[in-house]
Amino acid sequence: MAQRKPHKWGMIVDIDKCTGCQACVVACQAENNVQLNTEDRFHERRPIEWIHIQRYWEVPEEYRSRPEDAPFQDIKARFLPVLCQHCENAPCEPVCPVYATYHNDQGLNVQVYNRCVGTRYCANNCPYQVRFFNYWEPVWPDRMRNQLNPDVTVRSRGIMEKCSFCIQRLRRGERQVEAAEGGELNDRALAEGNFAPACVQACPTGSLIFGDYTDPDGQLSQYVAVDEDTNEKVLKDDRAYQLLKNIGTEPNVIYLKKIDPRRTGEGGHG
Amino acid sequence: MQEGRALADRQINRDLLHTIFTHPKWQWGLIAFFGIIVLGAMCAAGYMFNRGLGVSGLNRPVMWGFFITNFVFWIGISHAGVMLSAILRLSKAEWRRPATRAAEVLTVFSLMTAMLMPLIHAGRPWRVFYWVFPFDWARGVYPNVRSALIWDPSAVFTYLTSSTLFVYIALLPDLAVIRDRSTGIRRQIYSVLALGWRGNPRQWKLQIIAGVLLSALILPVFVSVHSIVSFDFSMAIAVKSWHSTIFPPYFVIGAVHSGVAAVVIVMAVMRWLYGWQEYIRPEHFDALGRLLVVVATGWFFFFVLEFFFGLYSLEADEIAVKDFLSAQAPWSWWFITFVGTTYFIPVGMWLFKGVRRNPGLMIIACISVNIGMWLERFLIIVPGLAQKQVMNFTYFTYAPSVVEVVIVIGTFALVCMLMLLFAKVFPLIPLYDIKEGEIARDEIQIGRRKVPAVLREE
Amino acid sequence: MARHPHEAAERTGPPEVHLSDREVMQDLAEKYDAACPKFWLAVAVAGGLFALGVLAFVIRALDVGLSDSSRNEYGYYAAAFAFLIVTATTAPLAAIAFRWTKNHWRRPFSRAAELFSLVGILAVLAFIPMLIVLPGIDLNGDGVLELGKDRRTIWFSAPIGAPIWWDMAGLIGVVVCGLALLWVSARPDMAQIAQVSNGLRARVMGRLACGWQGTVRDWNVQKGQMAILGAFYFMLLVWVHTLISLDFALSLIPGWRDSIFAAHHVLTGIQASAGLLIVVLFLMKKVGGYDRYIGVDPFWSFAKVLLGVTLLWGYFWFSEFMTFWYGRDETEQTVIKLLMVESYRTAFLLNLFFSFFIPFVLLLWNGVRKSVLGPTVAGASVIIGAFFMMVRLYVPAFNIKDVGAESIAEFEAAHGGTAAQLLPVLPGPLDVLMVVGMMAGAAFIFLLGTRLIPIMSAWEMKEGLMYVLYRPFMKGKYLVLGKPE
């Protein structure tokens, strides 16, 4: 096998483009054999959503202290897709007693289902709350059995799972590119969209962008660069931010702020 | 005046060994009663293994609940043994003598019980071996030494090993006494266990050296065990109310508080059950009561600091947890109960000498402490998780399921049953220690008054 | 108890003291009456240094003023003050604690421990400038405490007069309580001195003894008073340690959220004051002429306590460090860098070395514990360690300008590299004079105090003679310790 190019996978989430349609959630559910979130699961508060859309209602500044008085047309729905942030400095990793979760050399926080014994310590120590525990053995109705993705393990009960950045697609893409070109994996292949994670592929507005930070010509390069010396990410876009940056987890998922038409004066229905 | 009358060696043997050589029916009845509860808990655990952790009340923000609370609680109880035996042995406190064995045995049994908890709370309990034992059981990967959950079993097993040795070494002279008084197969078993104890000066010297050495070596282990348990929480930055620098000493002093209280309960119960009024006297409860006042007050100082620093931070998440805990029903009721039962009720009682010298009232105060300390752990673990922080989109609280409650009750029955079984085969009050105390007992005449005194080798 | 016939008991007392009650009293009174020239030389040197320290403080105050904006000039002053609190003000605790646990070996030093409450007067005076330079709570004055705008404080929305008047009231409470304890405990001795000496001293002592007759009722009342005052002293002291450590160190460093800190401060106080008392005991034995009253036993027993406290000190420090270090939170990491591993690394290493490693390594050995010199060296080391601890905590705290920030981590980003206020501050000549002056002042007051009240408690020594005796048993002689209820 040819020497692989080093990668640093990451994702950009453009909040401005997100409509909260939940297509990513459904795509993820189907791609990764995530168990069915039935009504019962929601009542038990044990749904599993590797990516989920958090919805917030935003009122104008002057109504912060008494949101119930805000005129309805000024109340804005805000959507925040949250998935595993694949932190460079992940709090979930050191606490796992059996090394079921660790950081790989491509910047991914990976979960080894076979090793997991289900202490759930990682979930406690995840500030983003994106680790999920299989409380029950997953079951699918017979008619959905054939829908399961053969590339992805069906997780048994008693273990943790979480977003993998669709690592099975990355691996398949690597194999395809290597077979076709006999060479390295590159972002040109990525640009063709043949191995983006399912959520990225499904997003109708293109608010999710997946790519390689280290590729200077890649899709992420206009938002973020990697400092040669410190190997840290430098955010180039002034809309860019990271969730809970202050606790120093160094997430690999970068968010782009909502553009508020009222503040920027770009018009809109305000 | 010296309390209690002088006892002859022969009478000490007779009084303290009657649990072994007589077989009243109520003993087996009690053991069977606790055994049935334990069996019920085992069935509940089996059901949980079969169906998965879904049968518990745990959910997404609250990943740890009753089991971990119970784990911390029993680890806490186990701190009594060393606290009483080792520290009081090193500081040569005379009143420790009748309390040591029961405390040490309680340590061993509560540690065993405690260690069950994280194992059955794991998602796949049949695969925990490569977690619990630091060895590459599977795929040549050693456990992750950075994880506080690896420090836990290592510390607990070290503590279990050393406290078992501690019990055994203190048991040797007594085993020989039983051996000399029993016949048949029992004699053979006790002979093996007594390791050829003849009671010659060399053996005594070795036994004393081993006891003192173990006392000194076990102390760091004792402190480290509960510190490491507290690290499970304080190392986690994602749960704001857990990440507090005071946790290790706060947990240790809380453990000593609940553990010593548990020893008082055990002592009062065995005094009544086996008729050992001559050995466990009001003065012992008095001394333990005073010790508990000090420990409780130290604990309270730490509790105040811990609570207060949640507010000091001015951080919204942190204040939200404290608000949730202390001002929102139903948690606020649990909170008030916890503070009252852990500190104000028992310490209020212990301030009176009459209470301290009354075994019945001491039991009530100490049960109150243990209710409070169980709640303390629960109120540290669950509200912190339920009100985690900003990204915790689905806030939810937690209520235990029947399975969890049955298992928790089962652990209490298990410890009771094991204690009773132990008392059936070994003396729960160290014979040799009491005899030594009888030799050391002395009086000094000052004017017309007699002052109790002790003889001391230096 | 027919096994040991009381007739056979020999009332010999501890090996060091072969004296009767009356001889003890006369001997102690003589020592108290006559002070050697060396003593007065020591008093003069301490007084001179104290005066120099006061002078240095006045120069500094005239030069830079005494206000919130010149707080950074008083970092070492604050460290010296805190050092005074953790040593002298905490010392009476040893008398209270070991009297409560009825340890016979406390008898030679319990009065010396109580005498340190006289130094509290200096502490109260030295506290006034500290209060003046303390910044307010609600920095922007909008009545609401907000993270990143106001100082984090233990006073929240400020009860009236907080923190200044409450801190002062606490400290004065401790000092008054300590002085009352000293008086109550010294009354029997004062009455005795009034009888055996003459002139002005006899009159003063007779007046101070306030009609002590030595009746059973007198003794019972004294016992009760000591118990109550002791309990109050203990609680007030812990409270004052908490207030001072939080108001003058923790809350001045933004982002330092350390719940164990107050407890660690109290523990450092207990450790340092134990060290101080061992050193005082050594001086009493070797220089003060109390050789025959102080055997190895007080050193041996106190060394065990010191070892325990030292281990606890290491443990508390480790809890703090471990939580911050493992958590990898940037705010906390910067605090560790400031106080331990970068800015004040030298002071921190000295602190760890003297407060933990030296006493630990020394006291680990029974041979060292059971000697006079070993515990003394460990005690001196602990005192030095406590001083460096106060330097590494209070000096940076007083040198932070923007106490209202959310975290000191932010300063670095704003200034590009390490901000000036996070750099270590070295003491100038005036600082050195102030620090030395503060310590010399404490020594000065203590030495003068020993002229007022004898440094050894005669009634406790005599009581000890009654309870400790040697008795033959089997083939040897054994120590018998009376344990009065």
PDB file of C-alpha atoms in Angstrom, chain B residues 146-147 151 223 227 231 234-235 237 243-246 248-249 252 290 294 301-302 305 308-309 311-315 318 353 438-439 441-446 451-458, chain C residues 1 3-4 6 11 100 147 152-154 156 238 242 246 250-251 256-260 300 315-316 318-320 322-324 326-327 332 466-467 469 471 473 478-485:
ATOM      1  CA  ARG B 146      -4.348   7.853  32.836  1.00  0.00           C
ATOM      2  CA  SER B 147      -7.873   6.946  33.797  1.00  0.00           C
ATOM      3  CA  TRP B 151      -6.525   3.846  39.774  1.00  0.00           C
ATOM      4  CA  VAL B 223      -6.034   7.967  52.355  1.00  0.00           C
ATOM      5  CA  SER B 227      -8.906  10.223  47.262  1.00  0.00           C
ATOM      6  CA  PHE B 231     -10.702  11.685  41.574  1.00  0.00           C
ATOM      7  CA  SER B 234     -12.896  15.838  40.516  1.00  0.00           C
ATOM      8  CA  MET B 235     -10.835  14.943  37.462  1.00  0.00           C
ATOM      9  CA  ILE B 237     -13.898  18.927  33.897  1.00  0.00           C
ATOM     10  CA  HIS B 243     -14.312  19.654  39.454  1.00  0.00           C
ATOM     11  CA  SER B 244     -13.293  20.919  42.856  1.00  0.00           C
ATOM     12  CA  THR B 245      -9.879  20.755  44.500  1.00  0.00           C
ATOM     13  CA  ILE B 246     -11.265  19.948  47.925  1.00  0.00           C
ATOM     14  CA  PRO B 248     -10.022  14.254  47.997  1.00  0.00           C
ATOM     15  CA  PRO B 249      -9.858  15.386  51.629  1.00  0.00           C
ATOM     16  CA  VAL B 252     -11.779  11.034  53.031  1.00  0.00           C
ATOM     17  CA  ARG B 290     -16.228  12.593  70.986  1.00  0.00           C
ATOM     18  CA  VAL B 294     -14.450  16.288  65.820  1.00  0.00           C
ATOM     19  CA  PHE B 301     -15.973  22.805  57.361  1.00  0.00           C
ATOM     20  CA  PHE B 302     -15.041  21.040  54.155  1.00  0.00           C
ATOM     21  CA  LEU B 305     -16.017  25.258  51.587  1.00  0.00           C
ATOM     22  CA  PHE B 308     -19.451  27.925  48.921  1.00  0.00           C
ATOM     23  CA  PHE B 309     -16.917  27.634  46.130  1.00  0.00           C
ATOM     24  CA  LEU B 311     -21.081  30.090  44.324  1.00  0.00           C
ATOM     25  CA  TYR B 312     -17.755  31.888  44.532  1.00  0.00           C
ATOM     26  CA  SER B 313     -16.944  31.043  40.915  1.00  0.00           C
ATOM     27  CA  LEU B 314     -19.730  33.360  39.669  1.00  0.00           C
ATOM     28  CA  GLU B 315     -20.004  30.890  36.784  1.00  0.00           C
ATOM     29  CA  GLU B 318     -21.828  26.119  38.671  1.00  0.00           C
ATOM     30  CA  LYS B 353     -22.661  13.047  77.567  1.00  0.00           C
ATOM     31  CA  GLU B 438      -6.403  -5.935  81.349  1.00  0.00           C
ATOM     32  CA  ILE B 439      -2.692  -6.161  82.045  1.00  0.00           C
ATOM     33  CA  ARG B 441      -4.989  -1.328  83.377  1.00  0.00           C
ATOM     34  CA  ASP B 442      -3.792   0.522  86.393  1.00  0.00           C
ATOM     35  CA  GLU B 443      -4.763   3.202  88.846  1.00  0.00           C
ATOM     36  CA  ILE B 444      -2.940   6.071  90.432  1.00  0.00           C
ATOM     37  CA  GLN B 445      -3.799   7.228  93.877  1.00  0.00           C
ATOM     38  CA  ILE B 446      -3.786  10.994  94.194  1.00  0.00           C
ATOM     39  CA  VAL B 451      -7.306   8.100  88.698  1.00  0.00           C
ATOM     40  CA  PRO B 452      -7.493   5.503  85.928  1.00  0.00           C
ATOM     41  CA  ALA B 453      -4.117   4.922  84.351  1.00  0.00           C
ATOM     42  CA  VAL B 454      -2.417   2.753  81.782  1.00  0.00           C
ATOM     43  CA  LEU B 455       0.808   0.882  81.871  1.00  0.00           C
ATOM     44  CA  ARG B 456       2.938   1.628  78.890  1.00  0.00           C
ATOM     45  CA  GLU B 457       5.991   0.057  77.380  1.00  0.00           C
ATOM     46  CA  GLU B 458       8.285   2.526  75.716  1.00  0.00           C
TER      47      GLU B 458
ATOM     48  CA  MET C   1      -6.694  -4.076  90.799  1.00  0.00           C
ATOM     49  CA  ARG C   3      -2.096  -6.988  91.008  1.00  0.00           C
ATOM     50  CA  HIS C   4      -0.112  -3.840  91.576  1.00  0.00           C
ATOM     51  CA  HIS C   6      -0.011   0.832  95.406  1.00  0.00           C
ATOM     52  CA  ARG C  11       6.671   8.435  92.614  1.00  0.00           C
ATOM     53  CA  TRP C 100      -8.030  18.704  75.093  1.00  0.00           C
ATOM     54  CA  LEU C 147     -18.101  37.381  36.010  1.00  0.00           C
ATOM     55  CA  ARG C 152     -14.943  37.078  42.368  1.00  0.00           C
ATOM     56  CA  THR C 153     -15.319  37.263  46.093  1.00  0.00           C
ATOM     57  CA  ILE C 154     -16.392  35.217  49.011  1.00  0.00           C
ATOM     58  CA  PHE C 156     -21.095  37.821  47.212  1.00  0.00           C
ATOM     59  CA  VAL C 238     -10.103  28.719  61.267  1.00  0.00           C
ATOM     60  CA  THR C 242     -10.293  31.324  55.747  1.00  0.00           C
ATOM     61  CA  LEU C 246      -9.568  34.066  50.469  1.00  0.00           C
ATOM     62  CA  LEU C 250      -7.425  33.725  46.225  1.00  0.00           C
ATOM     63  CA  SER C 251      -9.922  36.350  45.191  1.00  0.00           C
ATOM     64  CA  TRP C 256      -8.217  30.813  40.698  1.00  0.00           C
ATOM     65  CA  ARG C 257     -11.100  28.747  41.965  1.00  0.00           C
ATOM     66  CA  ASP C 258      -9.658  26.533  44.599  1.00  0.00           C
ATOM     67  CA  SER C 259     -11.965  25.138  47.218  1.00  0.00           C
ATOM     68  CA  ILE C 260      -9.218  23.454  49.232  1.00  0.00           C
ATOM     69  CA  TRP C 300       9.428  12.763  70.096  1.00  0.00           C
ATOM     70  CA  TYR C 315      -1.666  15.501  50.369  1.00  0.00           C
ATOM     71  CA  PHE C 316      -3.604  18.772  50.320  1.00  0.00           C
ATOM     72  CA  PHE C 318      -1.373  17.257  45.702  1.00  0.00           C
ATOM     73  CA  SER C 319      -5.186  17.427  45.659  1.00  0.00           C
ATOM     74  CA  GLU C 320      -5.020  20.994  44.493  1.00  0.00           C
ATOM     75  CA  MET C 322      -3.762  17.189  40.584  1.00  0.00           C
ATOM     76  CA  THR C 323      -7.223  18.575  40.002  1.00  0.00           C
ATOM     77  CA  PHE C 324      -5.918  21.584  38.145  1.00  0.00           C
ATOM     78  CA  TYR C 326      -5.404  16.769  35.084  1.00  0.00           C
ATOM     79  CA  GLY C 327      -8.371  18.961  34.196  1.00  0.00           C
ATOM     80  CA  GLU C 332      -6.545  26.678  35.842  1.00  0.00           C
ATOM     81  CA  MET C 466       1.168  13.546  89.764  1.00  0.00           C
ATOM     82  CA  TYR C 467      -0.049  11.655  86.751  1.00  0.00           C
ATOM     83  CA  LEU C 469       5.038   7.663  87.414  1.00  0.00           C
ATOM     84  CA  ARG C 471       6.085   1.282  88.611  1.00  0.00           C
ATOM     85  CA  PHE C 473       5.884  -4.806  86.746  1.00  0.00           C
ATOM     86  CA  TYR C 478       7.096   0.606  83.301  1.00  0.00           C
ATOM     87  CA  LEU C 479       5.635   3.996  82.766  1.00  0.00           C
ATOM     88  CA  VAL C 480       2.150   4.489  84.181  1.00  0.00           C
ATOM     89  CA  LEU C 481       0.138   7.323  82.743  1.00  0.00           C
ATOM     90  CA  GLY C 482      -2.843   8.660  84.613  1.00  0.00           C
ATOM     91  CA  LYS C 483      -5.802   9.491  82.415  1.00  0.00           C
ATOM     92  CA  PRO C 484      -8.017  11.831  84.411  1.00  0.00           C
ATOM     93  CA  GLU C 485     -11.590  12.080  83.241  1.00  0.00           C
TER      94      GLU C 485
END
